[in-house]
Coordinates of N, CA and C in Angstrom, one line a residue:
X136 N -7.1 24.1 10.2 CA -8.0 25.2 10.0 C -7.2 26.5 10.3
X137 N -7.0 27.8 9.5 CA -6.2 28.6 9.5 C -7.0 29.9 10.1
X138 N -6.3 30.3 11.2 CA -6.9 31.1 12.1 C -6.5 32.5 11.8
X139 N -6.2 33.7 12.2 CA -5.8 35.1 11.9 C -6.2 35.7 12.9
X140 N -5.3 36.0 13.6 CA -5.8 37.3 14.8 C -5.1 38.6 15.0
X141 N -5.9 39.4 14.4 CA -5.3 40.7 14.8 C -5.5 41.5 15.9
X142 N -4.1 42.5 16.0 CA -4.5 43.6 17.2 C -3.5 44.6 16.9
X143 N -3.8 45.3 17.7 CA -2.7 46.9 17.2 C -3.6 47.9 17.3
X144 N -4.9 47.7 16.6 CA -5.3 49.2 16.3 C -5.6 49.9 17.7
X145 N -6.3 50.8 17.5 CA -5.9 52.1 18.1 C -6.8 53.1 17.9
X146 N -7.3 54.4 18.6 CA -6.9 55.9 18.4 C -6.0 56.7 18.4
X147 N -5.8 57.3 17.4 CA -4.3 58.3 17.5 C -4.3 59.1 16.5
X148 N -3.5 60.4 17.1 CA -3.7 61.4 16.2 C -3.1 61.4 15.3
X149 N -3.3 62.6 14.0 CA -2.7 62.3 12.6 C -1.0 62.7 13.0
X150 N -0.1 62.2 12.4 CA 0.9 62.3 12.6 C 1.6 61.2 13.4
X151 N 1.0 60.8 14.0 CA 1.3 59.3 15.1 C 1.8 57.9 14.4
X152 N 2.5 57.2 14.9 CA 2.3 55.5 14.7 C 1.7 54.8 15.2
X153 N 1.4 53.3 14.0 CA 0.7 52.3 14.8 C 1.7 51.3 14.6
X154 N 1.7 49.7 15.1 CA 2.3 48.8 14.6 C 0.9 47.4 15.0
X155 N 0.3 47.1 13.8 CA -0.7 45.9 13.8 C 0.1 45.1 13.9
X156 N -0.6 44.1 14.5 CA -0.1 42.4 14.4 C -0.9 41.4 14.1
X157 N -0.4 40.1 13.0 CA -1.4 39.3 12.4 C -0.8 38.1 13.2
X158 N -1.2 37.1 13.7 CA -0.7 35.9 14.4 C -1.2 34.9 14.1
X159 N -0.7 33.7 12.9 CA -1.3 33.1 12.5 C -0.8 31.4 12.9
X160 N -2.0 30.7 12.6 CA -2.1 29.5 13.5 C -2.6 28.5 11.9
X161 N -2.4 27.1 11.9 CA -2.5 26.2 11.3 C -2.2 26.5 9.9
X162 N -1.3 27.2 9.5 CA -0.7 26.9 8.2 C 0.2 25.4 7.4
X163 N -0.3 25.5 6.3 CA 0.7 24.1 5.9 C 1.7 24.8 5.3
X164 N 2.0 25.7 4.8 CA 3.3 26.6 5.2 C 4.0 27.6 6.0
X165 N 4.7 27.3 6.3 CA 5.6 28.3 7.2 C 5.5 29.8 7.0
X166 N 5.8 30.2 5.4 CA 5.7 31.1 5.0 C 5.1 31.8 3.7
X167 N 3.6 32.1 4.2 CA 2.5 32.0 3.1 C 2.6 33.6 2.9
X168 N 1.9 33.7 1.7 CA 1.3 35.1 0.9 C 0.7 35.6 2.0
X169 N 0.8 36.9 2.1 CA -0.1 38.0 3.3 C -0.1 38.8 2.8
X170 N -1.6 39.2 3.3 CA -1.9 41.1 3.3 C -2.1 41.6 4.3
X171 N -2.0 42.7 4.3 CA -3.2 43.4 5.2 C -4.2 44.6 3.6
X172 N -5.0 44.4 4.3 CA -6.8 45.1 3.6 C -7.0 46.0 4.5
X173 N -7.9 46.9 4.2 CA -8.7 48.0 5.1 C -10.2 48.7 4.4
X174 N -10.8 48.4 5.3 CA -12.4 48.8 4.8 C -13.0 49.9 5.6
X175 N -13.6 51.4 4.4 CA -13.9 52.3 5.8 C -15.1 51.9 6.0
X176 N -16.3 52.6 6.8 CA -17.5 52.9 6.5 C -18.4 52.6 4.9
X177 N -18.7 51.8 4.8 CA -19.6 52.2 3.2 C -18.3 52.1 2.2
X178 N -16.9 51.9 2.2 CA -16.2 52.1 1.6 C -16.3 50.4 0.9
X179 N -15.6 50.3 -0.3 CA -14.6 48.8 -0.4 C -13.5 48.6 0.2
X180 N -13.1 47.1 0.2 CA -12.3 46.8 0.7 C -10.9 47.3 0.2
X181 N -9.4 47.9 0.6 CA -8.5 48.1 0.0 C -7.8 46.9 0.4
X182 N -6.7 47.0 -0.5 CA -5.0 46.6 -0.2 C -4.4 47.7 -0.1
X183 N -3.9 47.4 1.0 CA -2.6 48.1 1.9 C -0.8 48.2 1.6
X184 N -0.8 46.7 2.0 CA 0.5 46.1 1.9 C 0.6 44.5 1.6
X185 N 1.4 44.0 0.6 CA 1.6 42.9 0.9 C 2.7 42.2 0.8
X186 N 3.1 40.8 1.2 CA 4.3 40.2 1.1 C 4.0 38.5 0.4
X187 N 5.6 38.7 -0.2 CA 5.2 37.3 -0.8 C 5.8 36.2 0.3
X188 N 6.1 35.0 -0.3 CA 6.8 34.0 0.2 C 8.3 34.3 0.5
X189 N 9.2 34.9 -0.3 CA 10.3 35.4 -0.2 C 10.5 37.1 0.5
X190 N 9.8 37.2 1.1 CA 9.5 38.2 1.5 C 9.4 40.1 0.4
X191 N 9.4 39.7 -0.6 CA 8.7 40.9 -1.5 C 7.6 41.2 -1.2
X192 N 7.6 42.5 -1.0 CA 6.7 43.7 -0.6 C 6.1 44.5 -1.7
X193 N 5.0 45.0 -1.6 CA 3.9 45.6 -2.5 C 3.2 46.5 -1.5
X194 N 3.0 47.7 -1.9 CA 2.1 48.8 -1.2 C 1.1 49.6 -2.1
X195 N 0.1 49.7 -1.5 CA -0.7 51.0 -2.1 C -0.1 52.2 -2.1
X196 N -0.2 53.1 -3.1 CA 0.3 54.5 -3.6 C 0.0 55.2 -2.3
X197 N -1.4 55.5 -1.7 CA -1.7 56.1 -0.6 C -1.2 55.9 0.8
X198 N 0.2 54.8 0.7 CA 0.5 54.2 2.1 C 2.2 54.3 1.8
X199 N 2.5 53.7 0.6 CA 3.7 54.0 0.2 C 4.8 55.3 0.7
X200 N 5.8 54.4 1.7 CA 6.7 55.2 2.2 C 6.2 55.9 3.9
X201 N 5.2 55.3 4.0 CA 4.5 55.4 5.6 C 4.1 54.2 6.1
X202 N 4.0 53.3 5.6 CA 3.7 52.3 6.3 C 4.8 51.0 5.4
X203 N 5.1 49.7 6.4 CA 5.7 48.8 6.3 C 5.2 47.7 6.7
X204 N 5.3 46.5 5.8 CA 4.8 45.0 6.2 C 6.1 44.2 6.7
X205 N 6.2 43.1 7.1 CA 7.0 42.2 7.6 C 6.4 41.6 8.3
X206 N 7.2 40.0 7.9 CA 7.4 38.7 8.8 C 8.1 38.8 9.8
X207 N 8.2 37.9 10.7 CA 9.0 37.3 11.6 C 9.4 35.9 11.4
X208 N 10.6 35.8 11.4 CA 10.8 34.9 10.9 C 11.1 33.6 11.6
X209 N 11.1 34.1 13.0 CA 10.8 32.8 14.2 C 9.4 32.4 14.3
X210 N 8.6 33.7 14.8 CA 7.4 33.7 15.3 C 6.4 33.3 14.1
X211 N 6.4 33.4 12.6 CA 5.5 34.0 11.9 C 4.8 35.0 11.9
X212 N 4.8 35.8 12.4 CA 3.7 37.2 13.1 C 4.1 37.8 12.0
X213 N 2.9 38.3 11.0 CA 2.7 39.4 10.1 C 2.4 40.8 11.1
X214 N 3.4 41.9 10.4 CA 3.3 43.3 11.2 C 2.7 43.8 10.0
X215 N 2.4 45.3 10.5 CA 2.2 46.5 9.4 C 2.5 47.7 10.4
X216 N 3.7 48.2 10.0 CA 4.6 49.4 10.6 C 3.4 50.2 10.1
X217 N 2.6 51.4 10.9 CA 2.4 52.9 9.9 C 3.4 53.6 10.7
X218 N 3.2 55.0 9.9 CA 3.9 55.9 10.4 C 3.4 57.2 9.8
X219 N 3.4 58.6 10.4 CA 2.7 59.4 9.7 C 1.3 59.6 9.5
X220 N 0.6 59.0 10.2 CA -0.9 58.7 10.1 C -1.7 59.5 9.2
X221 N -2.7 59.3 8.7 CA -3.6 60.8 8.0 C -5.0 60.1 8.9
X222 N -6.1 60.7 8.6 CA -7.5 61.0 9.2 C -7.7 59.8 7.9
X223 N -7.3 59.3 6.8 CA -7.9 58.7 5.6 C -7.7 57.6 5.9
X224 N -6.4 57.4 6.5 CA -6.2 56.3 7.0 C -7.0 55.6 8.3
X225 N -8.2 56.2 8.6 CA -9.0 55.3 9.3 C -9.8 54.3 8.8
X226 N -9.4 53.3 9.5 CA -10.5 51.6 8.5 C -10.1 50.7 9.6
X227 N -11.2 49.6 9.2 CA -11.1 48.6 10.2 C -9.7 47.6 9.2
X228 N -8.6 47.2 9.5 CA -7.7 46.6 9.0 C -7.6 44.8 9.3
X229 N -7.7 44.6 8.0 CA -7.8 42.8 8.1 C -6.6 42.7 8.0
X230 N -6.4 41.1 8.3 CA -5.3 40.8 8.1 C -5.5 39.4 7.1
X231 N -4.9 38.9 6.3 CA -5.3 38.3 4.9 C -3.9 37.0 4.4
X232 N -4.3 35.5 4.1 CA -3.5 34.6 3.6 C -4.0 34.2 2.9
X233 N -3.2 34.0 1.8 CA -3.8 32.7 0.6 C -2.1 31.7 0.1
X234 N -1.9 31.5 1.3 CA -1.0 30.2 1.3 C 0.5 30.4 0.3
X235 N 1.1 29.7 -0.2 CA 2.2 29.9 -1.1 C 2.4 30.8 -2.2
X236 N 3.4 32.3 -2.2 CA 3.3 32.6 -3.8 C 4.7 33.1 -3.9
X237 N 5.1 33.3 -4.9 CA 6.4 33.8 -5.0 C 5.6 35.2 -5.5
X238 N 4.7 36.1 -5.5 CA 4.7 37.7 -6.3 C 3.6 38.5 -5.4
X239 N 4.0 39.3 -4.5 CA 3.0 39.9 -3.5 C 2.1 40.5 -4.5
X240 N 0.8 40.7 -3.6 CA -0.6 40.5 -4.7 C -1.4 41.9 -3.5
X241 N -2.1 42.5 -4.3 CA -3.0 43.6 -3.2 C -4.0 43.3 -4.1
X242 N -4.5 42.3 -4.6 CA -6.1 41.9 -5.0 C -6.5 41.0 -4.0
X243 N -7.7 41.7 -3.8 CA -8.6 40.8 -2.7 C -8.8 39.5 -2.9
X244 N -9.1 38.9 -4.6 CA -9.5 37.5 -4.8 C -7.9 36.4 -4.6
X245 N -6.8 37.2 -4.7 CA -5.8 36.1 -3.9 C -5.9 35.4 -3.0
X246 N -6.7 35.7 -1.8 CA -6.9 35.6 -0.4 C -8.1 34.7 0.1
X247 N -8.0 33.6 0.7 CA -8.8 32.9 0.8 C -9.1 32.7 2.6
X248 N -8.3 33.4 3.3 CA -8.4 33.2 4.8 C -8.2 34.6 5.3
X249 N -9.1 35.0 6.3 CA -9.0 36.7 7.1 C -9.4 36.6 8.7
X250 N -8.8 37.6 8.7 CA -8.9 37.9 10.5 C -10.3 38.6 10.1
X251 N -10.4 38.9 11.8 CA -11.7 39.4 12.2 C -11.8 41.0 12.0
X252 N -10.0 41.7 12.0 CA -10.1 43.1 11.8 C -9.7 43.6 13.2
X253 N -8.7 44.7 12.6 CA -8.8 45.5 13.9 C -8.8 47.2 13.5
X254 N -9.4 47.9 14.6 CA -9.6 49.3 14.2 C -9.1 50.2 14.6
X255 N -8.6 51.0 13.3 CA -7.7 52.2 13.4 C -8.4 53.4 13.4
X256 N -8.3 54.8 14.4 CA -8.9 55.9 14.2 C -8.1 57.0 14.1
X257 N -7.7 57.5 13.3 CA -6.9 58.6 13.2 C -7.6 60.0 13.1
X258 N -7.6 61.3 13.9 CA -7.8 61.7 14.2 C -7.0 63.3 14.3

């Protein structure tokens, strides 16, 4: 059973960093497809950032060059570097697997397993 736990988020003002963390438990791979998502208020769900199996990266236009994803490659632990914060960038932030891929994906129907969310408030 594939678990997801996030933490990281935060209050912090605009211009600030955060660094999330995804910690994942019962994979039958080592190194599966991940995202992170973010949903505001009443909003839909986005894609953020994602990584494939080989570690290729994909970003949203609106995050592009402020924020960064990464593995660990002992631990497994999916990150998401921000940097630069804006007020837009407040959302509660999933953390997101759908197992083996070789081509990072920011569509939500890739994803078949999620964290509970953790929340960012930029200010």
């Amino acid at each position: 059973h594939v678990q997801l736990v996030e933490s990281g988020g935060a209050s912090v003002q605009a211009g600030g960093s955060l660094r999330l963390s995804c910690v994942p438990t019962g994979y039958s791979y080592s190194k599966p497809c991940m995202a992170w998502f973010r949903q505001a208020p009443g909003k839909g769900r986005e894609g953020v950032a994602a990584i494939d199996t080989s570690r290729a990266a994909a970003y949203a236009d609106s995050v592009k060059d402020r924020f960064t994803i990464s593995r660990d490659s002992t631990t497994g632990i999916l990150y998401l570097e921000m940097r630069r914060l804006k007020p837009e960038d407040t959302a509660m932030y999933y953390c997101a697997s759908g197992g083996l891929c070789y081509s990072p994906s920011l569509t939500q129907s890739q994803y078949n397993f999620w964290g509970q969310g953790t929340q960012v408030t930029v200010s």
